[in-house]
Structure formats: C-alpha cells, structure tokens
PDB file of N, CA and C in Angstrom:
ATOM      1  N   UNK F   2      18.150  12.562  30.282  1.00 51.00           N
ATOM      2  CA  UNK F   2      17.856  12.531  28.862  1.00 51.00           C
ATOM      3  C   UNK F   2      18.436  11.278  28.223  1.00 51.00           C
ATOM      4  N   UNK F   3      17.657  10.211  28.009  1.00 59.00           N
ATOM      5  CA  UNK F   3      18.159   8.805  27.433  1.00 59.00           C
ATOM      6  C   UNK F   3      17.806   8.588  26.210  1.00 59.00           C
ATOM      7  N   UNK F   4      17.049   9.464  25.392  1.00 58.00           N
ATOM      8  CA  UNK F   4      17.050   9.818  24.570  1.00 58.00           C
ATOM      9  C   UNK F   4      17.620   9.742  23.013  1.00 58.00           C
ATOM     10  N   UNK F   5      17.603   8.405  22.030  1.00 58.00           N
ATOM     11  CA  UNK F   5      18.460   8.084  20.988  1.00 58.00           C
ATOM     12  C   UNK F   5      17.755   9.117  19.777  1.00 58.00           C
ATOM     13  N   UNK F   6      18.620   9.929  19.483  1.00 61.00           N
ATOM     14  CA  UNK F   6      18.204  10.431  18.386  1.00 61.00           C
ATOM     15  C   UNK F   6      18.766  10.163  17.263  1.00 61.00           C
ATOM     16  N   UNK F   7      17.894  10.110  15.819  1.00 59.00           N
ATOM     17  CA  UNK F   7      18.657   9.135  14.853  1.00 59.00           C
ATOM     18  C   UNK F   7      18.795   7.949  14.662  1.00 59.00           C
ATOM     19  N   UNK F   8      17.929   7.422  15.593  1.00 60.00           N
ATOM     20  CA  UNK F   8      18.291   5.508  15.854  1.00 60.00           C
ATOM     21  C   UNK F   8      16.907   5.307  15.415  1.00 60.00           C
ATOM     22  N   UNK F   9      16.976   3.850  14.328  1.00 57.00           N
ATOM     23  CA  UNK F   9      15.522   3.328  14.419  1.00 57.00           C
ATOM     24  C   UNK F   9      14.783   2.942  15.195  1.00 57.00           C
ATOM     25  N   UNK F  10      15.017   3.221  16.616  1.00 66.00           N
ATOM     26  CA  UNK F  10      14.030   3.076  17.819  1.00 66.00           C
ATOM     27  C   UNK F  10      13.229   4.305  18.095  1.00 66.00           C
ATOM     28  N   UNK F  11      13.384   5.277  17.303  1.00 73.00           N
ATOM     29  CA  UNK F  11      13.100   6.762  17.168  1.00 73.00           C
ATOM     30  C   UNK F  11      11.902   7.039  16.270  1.00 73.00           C
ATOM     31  N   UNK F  12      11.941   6.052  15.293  1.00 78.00           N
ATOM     32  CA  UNK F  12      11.199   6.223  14.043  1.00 78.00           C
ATOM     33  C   UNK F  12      10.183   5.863  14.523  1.00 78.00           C
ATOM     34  N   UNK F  13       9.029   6.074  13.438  1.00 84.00           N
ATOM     35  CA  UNK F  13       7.565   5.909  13.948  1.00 84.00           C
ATOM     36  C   UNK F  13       7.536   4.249  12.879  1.00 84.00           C
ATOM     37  N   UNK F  14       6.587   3.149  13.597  1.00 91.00           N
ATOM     38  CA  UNK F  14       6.258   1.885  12.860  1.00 91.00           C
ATOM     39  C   UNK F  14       5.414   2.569  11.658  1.00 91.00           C
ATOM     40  N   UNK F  15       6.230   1.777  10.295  1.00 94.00           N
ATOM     41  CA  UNK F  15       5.655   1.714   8.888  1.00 94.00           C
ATOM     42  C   UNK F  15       4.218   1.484   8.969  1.00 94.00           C
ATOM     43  N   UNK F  16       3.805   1.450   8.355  1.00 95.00           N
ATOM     44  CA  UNK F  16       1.639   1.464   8.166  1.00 95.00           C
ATOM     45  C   UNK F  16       2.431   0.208   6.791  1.00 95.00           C
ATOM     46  N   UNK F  17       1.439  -0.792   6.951  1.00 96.00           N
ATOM     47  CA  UNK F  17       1.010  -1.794   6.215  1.00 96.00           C
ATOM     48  C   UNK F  17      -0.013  -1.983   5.849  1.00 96.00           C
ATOM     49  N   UNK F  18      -0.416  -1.794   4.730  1.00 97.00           N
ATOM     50  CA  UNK F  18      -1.707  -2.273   4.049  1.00 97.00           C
ATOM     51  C   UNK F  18      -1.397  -3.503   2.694  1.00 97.00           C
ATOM     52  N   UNK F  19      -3.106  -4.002   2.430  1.00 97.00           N
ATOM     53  CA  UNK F  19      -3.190  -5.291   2.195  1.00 97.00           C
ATOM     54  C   UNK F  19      -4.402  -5.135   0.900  1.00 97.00           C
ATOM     55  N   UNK F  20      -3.793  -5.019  -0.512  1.00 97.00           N
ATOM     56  CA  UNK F  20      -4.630  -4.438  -1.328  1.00 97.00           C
ATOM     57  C   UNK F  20      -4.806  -5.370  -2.790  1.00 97.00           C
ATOM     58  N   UNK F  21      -5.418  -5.240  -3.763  1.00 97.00           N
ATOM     59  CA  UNK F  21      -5.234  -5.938  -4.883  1.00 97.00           C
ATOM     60  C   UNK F  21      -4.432  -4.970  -6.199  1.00 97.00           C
ATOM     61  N   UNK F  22      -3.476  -5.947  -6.732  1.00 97.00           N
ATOM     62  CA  UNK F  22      -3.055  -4.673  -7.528  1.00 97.00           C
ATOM     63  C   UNK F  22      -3.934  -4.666  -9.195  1.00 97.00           C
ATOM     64  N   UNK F  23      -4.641  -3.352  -9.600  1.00 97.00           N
ATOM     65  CA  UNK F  23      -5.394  -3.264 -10.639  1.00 97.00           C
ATOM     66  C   UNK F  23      -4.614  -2.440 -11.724  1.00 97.00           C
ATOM     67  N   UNK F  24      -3.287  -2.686 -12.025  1.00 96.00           N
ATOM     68  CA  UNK F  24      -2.588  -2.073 -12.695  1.00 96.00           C
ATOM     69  C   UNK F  24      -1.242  -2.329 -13.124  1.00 96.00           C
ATOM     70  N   UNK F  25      -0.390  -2.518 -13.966  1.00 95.00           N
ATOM     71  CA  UNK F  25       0.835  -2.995 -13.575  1.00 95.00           C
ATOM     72  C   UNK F  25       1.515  -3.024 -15.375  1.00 95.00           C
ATOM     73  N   UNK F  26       0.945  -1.534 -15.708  1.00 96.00           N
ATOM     74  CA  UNK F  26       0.961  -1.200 -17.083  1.00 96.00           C
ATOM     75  C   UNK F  26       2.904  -0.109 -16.844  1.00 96.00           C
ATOM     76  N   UNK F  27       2.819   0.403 -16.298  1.00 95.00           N
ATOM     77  CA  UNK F  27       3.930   1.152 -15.767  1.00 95.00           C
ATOM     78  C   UNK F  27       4.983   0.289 -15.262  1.00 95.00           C
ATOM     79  N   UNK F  28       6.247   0.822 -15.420  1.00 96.00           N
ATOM     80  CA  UNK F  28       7.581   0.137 -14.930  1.00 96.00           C
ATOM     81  C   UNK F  28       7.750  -0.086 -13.760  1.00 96.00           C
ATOM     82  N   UNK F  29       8.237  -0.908 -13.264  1.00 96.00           N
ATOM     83  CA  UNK F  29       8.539  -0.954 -11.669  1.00 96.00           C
ATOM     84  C   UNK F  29       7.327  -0.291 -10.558  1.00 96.00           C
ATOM     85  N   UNK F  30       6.109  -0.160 -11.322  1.00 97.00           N
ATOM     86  CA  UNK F  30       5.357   1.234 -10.518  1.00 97.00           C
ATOM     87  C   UNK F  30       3.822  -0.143 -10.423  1.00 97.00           C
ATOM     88  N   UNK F  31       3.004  -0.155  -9.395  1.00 97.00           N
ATOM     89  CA  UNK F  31       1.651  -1.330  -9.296  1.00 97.00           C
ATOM     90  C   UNK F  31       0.785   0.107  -8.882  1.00 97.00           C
ATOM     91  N   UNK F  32      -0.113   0.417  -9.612  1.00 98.00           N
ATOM     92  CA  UNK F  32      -1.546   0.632  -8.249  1.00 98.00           C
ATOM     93  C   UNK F  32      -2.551  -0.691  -7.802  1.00 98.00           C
ATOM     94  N   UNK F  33      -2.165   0.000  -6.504  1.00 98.00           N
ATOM     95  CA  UNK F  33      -2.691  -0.978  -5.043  1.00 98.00           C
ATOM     96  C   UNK F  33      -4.495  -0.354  -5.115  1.00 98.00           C
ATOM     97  N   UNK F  34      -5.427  -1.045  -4.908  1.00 97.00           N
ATOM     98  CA  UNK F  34      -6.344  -0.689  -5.002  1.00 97.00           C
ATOM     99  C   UNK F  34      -6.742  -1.382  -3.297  1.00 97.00           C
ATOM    100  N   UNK F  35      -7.344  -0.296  -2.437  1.00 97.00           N
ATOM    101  CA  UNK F  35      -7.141  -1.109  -0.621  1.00 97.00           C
ATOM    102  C   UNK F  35      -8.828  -0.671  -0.038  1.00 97.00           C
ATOM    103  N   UNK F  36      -8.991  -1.618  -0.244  1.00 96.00           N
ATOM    104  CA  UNK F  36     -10.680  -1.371   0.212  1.00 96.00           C
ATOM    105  C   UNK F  36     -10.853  -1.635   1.974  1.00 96.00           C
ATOM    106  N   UNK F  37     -11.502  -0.834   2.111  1.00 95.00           N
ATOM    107  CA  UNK F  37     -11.785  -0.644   4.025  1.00 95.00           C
ATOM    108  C   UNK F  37     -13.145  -0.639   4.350  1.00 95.00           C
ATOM    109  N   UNK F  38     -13.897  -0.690   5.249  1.00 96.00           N
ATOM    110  CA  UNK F  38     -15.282  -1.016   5.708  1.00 96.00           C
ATOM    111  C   UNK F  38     -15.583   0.214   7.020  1.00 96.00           C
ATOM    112  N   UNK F  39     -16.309   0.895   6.629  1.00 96.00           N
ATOM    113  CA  UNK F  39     -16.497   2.324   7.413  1.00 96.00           C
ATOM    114  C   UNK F  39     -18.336   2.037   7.878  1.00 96.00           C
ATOM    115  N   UNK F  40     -18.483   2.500   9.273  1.00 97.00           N
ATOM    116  CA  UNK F  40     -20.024   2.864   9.611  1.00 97.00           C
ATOM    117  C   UNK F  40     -20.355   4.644   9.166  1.00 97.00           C
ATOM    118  N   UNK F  41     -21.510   4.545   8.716  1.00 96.00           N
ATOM    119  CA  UNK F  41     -22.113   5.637   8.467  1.00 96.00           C
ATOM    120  C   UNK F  41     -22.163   6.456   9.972  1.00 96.00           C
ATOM    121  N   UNK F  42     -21.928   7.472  10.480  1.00 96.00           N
ATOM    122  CA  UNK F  42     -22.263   8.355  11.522  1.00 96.00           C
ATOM    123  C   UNK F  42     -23.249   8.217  11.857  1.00 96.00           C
ATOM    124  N   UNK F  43     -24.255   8.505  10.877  1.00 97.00           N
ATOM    125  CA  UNK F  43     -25.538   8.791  11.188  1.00 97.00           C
ATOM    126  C   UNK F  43     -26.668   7.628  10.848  1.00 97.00           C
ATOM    127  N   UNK F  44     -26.397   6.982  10.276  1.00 97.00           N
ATOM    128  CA  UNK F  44     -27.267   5.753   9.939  1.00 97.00           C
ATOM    129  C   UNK F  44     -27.088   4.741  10.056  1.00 97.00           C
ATOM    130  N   UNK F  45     -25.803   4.765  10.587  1.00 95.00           N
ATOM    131  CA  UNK F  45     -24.862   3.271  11.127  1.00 95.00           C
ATOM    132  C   UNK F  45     -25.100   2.145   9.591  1.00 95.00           C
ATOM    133  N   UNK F  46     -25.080   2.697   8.776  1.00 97.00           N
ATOM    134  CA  UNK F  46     -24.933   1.485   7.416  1.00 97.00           C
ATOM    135  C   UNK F  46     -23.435   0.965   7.011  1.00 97.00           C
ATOM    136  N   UNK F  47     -23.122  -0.204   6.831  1.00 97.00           N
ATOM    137  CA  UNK F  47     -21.712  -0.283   7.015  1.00 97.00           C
ATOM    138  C   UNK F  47     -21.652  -0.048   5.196  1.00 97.00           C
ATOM    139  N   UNK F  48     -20.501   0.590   4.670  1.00 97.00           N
ATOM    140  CA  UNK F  48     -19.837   1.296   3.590  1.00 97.00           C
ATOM    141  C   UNK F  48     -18.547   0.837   2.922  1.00 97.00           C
ATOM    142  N   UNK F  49     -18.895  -0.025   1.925  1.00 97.00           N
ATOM    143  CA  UNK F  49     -16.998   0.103   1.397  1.00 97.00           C
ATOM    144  C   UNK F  49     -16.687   0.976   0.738  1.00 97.00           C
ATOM    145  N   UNK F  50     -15.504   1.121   1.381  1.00 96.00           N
ATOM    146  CA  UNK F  50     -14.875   2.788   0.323  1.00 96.00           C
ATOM    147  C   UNK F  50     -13.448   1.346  -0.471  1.00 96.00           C
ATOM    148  N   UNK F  51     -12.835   2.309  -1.089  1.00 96.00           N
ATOM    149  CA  UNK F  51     -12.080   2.074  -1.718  1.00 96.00           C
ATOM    150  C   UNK F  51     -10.533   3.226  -2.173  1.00 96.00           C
ATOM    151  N   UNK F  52      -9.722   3.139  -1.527  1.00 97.00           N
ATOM    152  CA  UNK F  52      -8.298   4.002  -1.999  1.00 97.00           C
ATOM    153  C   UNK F  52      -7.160   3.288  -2.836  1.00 97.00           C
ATOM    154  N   UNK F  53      -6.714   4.344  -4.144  1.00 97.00           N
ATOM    155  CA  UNK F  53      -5.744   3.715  -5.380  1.00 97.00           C
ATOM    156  C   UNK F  53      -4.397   4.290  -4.378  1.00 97.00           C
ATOM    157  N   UNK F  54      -3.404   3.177  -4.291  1.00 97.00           N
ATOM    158  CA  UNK F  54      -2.045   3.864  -3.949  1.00 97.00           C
ATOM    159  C   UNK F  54      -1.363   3.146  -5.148  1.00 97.00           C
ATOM    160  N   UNK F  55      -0.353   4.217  -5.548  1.00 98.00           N
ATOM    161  CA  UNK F  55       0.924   3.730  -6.359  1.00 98.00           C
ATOM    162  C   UNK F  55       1.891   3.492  -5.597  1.00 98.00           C
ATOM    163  N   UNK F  56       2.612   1.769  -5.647  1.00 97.00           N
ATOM    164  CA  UNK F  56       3.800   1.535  -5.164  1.00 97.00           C
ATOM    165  C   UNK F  56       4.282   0.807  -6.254  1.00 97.00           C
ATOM    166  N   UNK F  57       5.864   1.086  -5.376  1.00 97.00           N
ATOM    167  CA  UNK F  57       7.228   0.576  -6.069  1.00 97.00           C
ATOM    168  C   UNK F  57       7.417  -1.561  -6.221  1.00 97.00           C
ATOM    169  N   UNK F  58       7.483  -1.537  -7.269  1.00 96.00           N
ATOM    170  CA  UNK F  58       7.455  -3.031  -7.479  1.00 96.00           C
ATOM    171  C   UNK F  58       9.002  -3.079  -7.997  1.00 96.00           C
ATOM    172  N   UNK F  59      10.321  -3.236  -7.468  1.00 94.00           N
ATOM    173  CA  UNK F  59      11.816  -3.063  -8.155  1.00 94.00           C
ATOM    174  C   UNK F  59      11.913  -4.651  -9.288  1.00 94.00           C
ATOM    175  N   UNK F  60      11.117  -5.304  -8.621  1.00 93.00           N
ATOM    176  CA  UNK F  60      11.630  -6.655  -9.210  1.00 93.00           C
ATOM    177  C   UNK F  60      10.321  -6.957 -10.491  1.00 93.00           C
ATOM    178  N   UNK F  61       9.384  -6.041 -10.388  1.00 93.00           N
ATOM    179  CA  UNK F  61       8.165  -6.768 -11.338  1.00 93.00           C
ATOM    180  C   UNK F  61       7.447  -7.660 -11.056  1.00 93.00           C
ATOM    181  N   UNK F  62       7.261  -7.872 -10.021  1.00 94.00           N
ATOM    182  CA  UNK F  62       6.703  -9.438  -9.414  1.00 94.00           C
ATOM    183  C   UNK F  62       5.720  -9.621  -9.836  1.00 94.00           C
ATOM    184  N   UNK F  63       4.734  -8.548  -9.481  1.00 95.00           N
ATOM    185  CA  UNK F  63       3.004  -8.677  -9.275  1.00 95.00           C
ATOM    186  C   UNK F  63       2.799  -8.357 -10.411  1.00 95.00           C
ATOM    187  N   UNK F  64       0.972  -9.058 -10.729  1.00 95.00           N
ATOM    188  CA  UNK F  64       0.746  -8.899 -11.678  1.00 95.00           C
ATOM    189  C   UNK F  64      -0.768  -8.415 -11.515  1.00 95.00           C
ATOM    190  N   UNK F  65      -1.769  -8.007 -12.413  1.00 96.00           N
ATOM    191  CA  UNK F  65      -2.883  -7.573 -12.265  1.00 96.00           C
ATOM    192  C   UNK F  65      -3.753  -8.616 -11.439  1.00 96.00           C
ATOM    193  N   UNK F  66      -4.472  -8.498 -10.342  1.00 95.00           N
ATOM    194  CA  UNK F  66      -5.052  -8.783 -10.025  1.00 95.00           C
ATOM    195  C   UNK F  66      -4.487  -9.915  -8.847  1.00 95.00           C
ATOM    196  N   UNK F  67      -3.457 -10.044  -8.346  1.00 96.00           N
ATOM    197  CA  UNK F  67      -2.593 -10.848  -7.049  1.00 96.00           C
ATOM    198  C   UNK F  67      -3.049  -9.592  -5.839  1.00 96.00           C
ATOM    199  N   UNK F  68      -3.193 -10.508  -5.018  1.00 97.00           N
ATOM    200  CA  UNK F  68      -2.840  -9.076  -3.473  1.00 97.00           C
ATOM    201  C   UNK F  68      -1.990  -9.602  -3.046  1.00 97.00           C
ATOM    202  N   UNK F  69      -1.697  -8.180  -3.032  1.00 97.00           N
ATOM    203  CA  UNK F  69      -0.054  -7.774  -2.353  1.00 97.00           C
ATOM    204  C   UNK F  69      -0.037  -6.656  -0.646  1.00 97.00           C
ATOM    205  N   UNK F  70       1.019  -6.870  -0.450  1.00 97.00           N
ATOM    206  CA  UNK F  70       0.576  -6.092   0.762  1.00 97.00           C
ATOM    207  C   UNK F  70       1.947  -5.075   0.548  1.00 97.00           C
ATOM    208  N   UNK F  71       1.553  -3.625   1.263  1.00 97.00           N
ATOM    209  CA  UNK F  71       2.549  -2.570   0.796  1.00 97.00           C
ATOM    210  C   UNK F  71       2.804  -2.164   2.110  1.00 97.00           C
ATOM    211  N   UNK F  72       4.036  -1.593   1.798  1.00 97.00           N
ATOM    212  CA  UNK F  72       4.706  -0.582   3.050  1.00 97.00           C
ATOM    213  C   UNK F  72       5.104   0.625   2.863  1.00 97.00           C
ATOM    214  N   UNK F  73       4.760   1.628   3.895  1.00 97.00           N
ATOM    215  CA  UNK F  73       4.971   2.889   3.724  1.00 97.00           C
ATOM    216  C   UNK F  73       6.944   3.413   3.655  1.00 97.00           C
ATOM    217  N   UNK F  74       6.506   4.153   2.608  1.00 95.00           N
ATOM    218  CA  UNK F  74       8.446   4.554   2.726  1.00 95.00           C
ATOM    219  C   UNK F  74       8.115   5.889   2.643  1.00 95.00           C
ATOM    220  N   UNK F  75       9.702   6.280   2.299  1.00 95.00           N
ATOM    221  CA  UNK F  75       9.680   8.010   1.896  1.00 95.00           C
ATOM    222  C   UNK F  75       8.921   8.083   0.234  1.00 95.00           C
ATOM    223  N   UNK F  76       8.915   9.514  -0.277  1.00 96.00           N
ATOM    224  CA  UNK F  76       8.187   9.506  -1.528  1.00 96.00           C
ATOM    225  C   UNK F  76       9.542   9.083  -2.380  1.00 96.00           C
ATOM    226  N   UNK F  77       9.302   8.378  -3.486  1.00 96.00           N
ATOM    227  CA  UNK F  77      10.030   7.759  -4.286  1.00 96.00           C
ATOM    228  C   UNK F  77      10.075   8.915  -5.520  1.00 96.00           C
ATOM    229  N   UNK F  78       8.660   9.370  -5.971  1.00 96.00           N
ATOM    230  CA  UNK F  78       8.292  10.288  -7.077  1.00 96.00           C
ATOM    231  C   UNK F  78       7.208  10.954  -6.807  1.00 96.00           C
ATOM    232  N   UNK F  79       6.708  11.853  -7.459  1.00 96.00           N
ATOM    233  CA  UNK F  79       5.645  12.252  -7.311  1.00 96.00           C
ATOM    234  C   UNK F  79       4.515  11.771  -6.967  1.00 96.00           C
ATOM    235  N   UNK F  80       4.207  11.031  -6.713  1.00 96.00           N
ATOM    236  CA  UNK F  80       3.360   9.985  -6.300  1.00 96.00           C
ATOM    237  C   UNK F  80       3.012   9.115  -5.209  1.00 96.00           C
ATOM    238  N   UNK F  81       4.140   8.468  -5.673  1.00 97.00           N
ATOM    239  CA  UNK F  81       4.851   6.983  -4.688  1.00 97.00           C
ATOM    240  C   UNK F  81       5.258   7.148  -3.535  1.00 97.00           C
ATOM    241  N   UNK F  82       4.564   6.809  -2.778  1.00 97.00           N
ATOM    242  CA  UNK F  82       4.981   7.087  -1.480  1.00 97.00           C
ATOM    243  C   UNK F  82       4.880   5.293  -0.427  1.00 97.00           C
ATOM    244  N   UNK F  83       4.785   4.494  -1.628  1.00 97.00           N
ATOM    245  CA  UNK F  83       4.534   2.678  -0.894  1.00 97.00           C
ATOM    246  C   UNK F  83       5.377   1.934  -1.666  1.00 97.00           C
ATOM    247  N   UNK F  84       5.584   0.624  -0.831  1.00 97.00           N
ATOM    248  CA  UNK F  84       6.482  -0.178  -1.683  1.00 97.00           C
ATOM    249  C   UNK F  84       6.085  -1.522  -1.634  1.00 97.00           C
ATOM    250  N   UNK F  85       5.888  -2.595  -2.495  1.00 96.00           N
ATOM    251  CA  UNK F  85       5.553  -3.687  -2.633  1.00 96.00           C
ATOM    252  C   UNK F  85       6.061  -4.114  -1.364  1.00 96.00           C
ATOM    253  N   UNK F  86       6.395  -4.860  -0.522  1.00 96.00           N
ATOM    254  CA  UNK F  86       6.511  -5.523   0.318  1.00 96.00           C
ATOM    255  C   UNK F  86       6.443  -7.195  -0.043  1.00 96.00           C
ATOM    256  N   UNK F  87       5.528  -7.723  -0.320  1.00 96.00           N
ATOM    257  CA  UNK F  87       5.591  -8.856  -0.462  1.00 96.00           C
ATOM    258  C   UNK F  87       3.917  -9.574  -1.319  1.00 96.00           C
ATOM    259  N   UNK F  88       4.159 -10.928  -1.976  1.00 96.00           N
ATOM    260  CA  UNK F  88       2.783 -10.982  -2.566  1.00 96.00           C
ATOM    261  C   UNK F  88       2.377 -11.998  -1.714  1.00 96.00           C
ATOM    262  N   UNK F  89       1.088 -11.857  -1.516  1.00 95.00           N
ATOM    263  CA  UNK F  89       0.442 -12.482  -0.849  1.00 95.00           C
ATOM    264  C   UNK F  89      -0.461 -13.998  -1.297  1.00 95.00           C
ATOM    265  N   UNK F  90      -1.250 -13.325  -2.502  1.00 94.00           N
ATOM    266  CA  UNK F  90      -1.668 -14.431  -3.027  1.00 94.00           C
ATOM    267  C   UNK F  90      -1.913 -14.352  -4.735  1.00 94.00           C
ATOM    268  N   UNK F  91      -1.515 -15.459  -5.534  1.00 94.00           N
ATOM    269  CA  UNK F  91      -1.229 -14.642  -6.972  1.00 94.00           C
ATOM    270  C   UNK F  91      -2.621 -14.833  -7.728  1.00 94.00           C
ATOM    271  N   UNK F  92      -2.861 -13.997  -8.584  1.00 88.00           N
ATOM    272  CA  UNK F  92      -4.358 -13.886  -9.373  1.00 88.00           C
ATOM    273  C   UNK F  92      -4.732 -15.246 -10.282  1.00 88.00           C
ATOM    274  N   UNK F  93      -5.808 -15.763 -10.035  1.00 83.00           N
ATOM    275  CA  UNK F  93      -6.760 -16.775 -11.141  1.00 83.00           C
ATOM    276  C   UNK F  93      -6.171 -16.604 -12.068  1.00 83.00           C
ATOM    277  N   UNK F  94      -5.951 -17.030 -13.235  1.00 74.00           N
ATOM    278  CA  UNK F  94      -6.612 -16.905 -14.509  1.00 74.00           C
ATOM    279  C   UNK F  94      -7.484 -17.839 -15.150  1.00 74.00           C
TER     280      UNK F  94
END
C-alpha cells in the first residue's frame, strides 16, 4: 500500500476553461460565458452551445468583454464554484 493520502498527488487535475467575461456588474464575482462546438447525434450538424459560469475575480481585473480563462475550485458561494485564473486577452473598445 504506497498509497499518499491527503497529498496533492491524490487530488484529481483542476478543469480549465477559456471563456469571455459578459458581466462584471457584481463585486469580486465575473460571469464567464464558455462556448463549445458539439455534433448533432443524429444529423451530424456541428452546434454551438454556450454555458454562463460565475467566478471569483479577488483583484477586479477583468472587465466586460476580455477572455479570461478559469479554474475549478471548491464552491466559494452559492454559485461559484471557478476562479479567474488569469486574463488572456483584454476587450476592444
């Protein structure tokens, strides 16, 4: 039994996603808006879907419309279950 229990070699790798943020009306809080590209089952038509996550922004960085890329944590609030991670590229104006 070699077995580390409790050690971050134990833990499962964070999920990273790579989204635009469409929100950033709330404190410390961004929704991530993360669009993905799915085939139809049955008709093979390719599909963008689209999922809103709320993550933790501590510093305020981002602003409407930059992508940012998020990382999965524990739930923060009712909600929040991602955390800014880092910005990727900052929005036009």
């Amino acid at each position: 039994m070699n077995e580390k229990i409790g050690t971050t070699e134990s833990r499962a790798k964070r999920k990273v996603l790579r989204g635009v943020v469409v929100s950033d009306k709330m404190t410390k809080t961004r929704v991530i808006s993360v669009d993905h590209v799915i085939s139809h089952a049955v008709y093979a038509k390719t599909l963008r879907r689209h999922h809103k996550f709320y993550a933790h922004d501590e510093a305020e960085e981002s602003r409407t419309g930059d992508l940012v890329e998020i990382t999965s944590t524990r739930p923060l609030s009712a909600l929040k279950r991602w955390r800014v991670s880092r910005i990727v590229g900052k929005a036009s104006k």
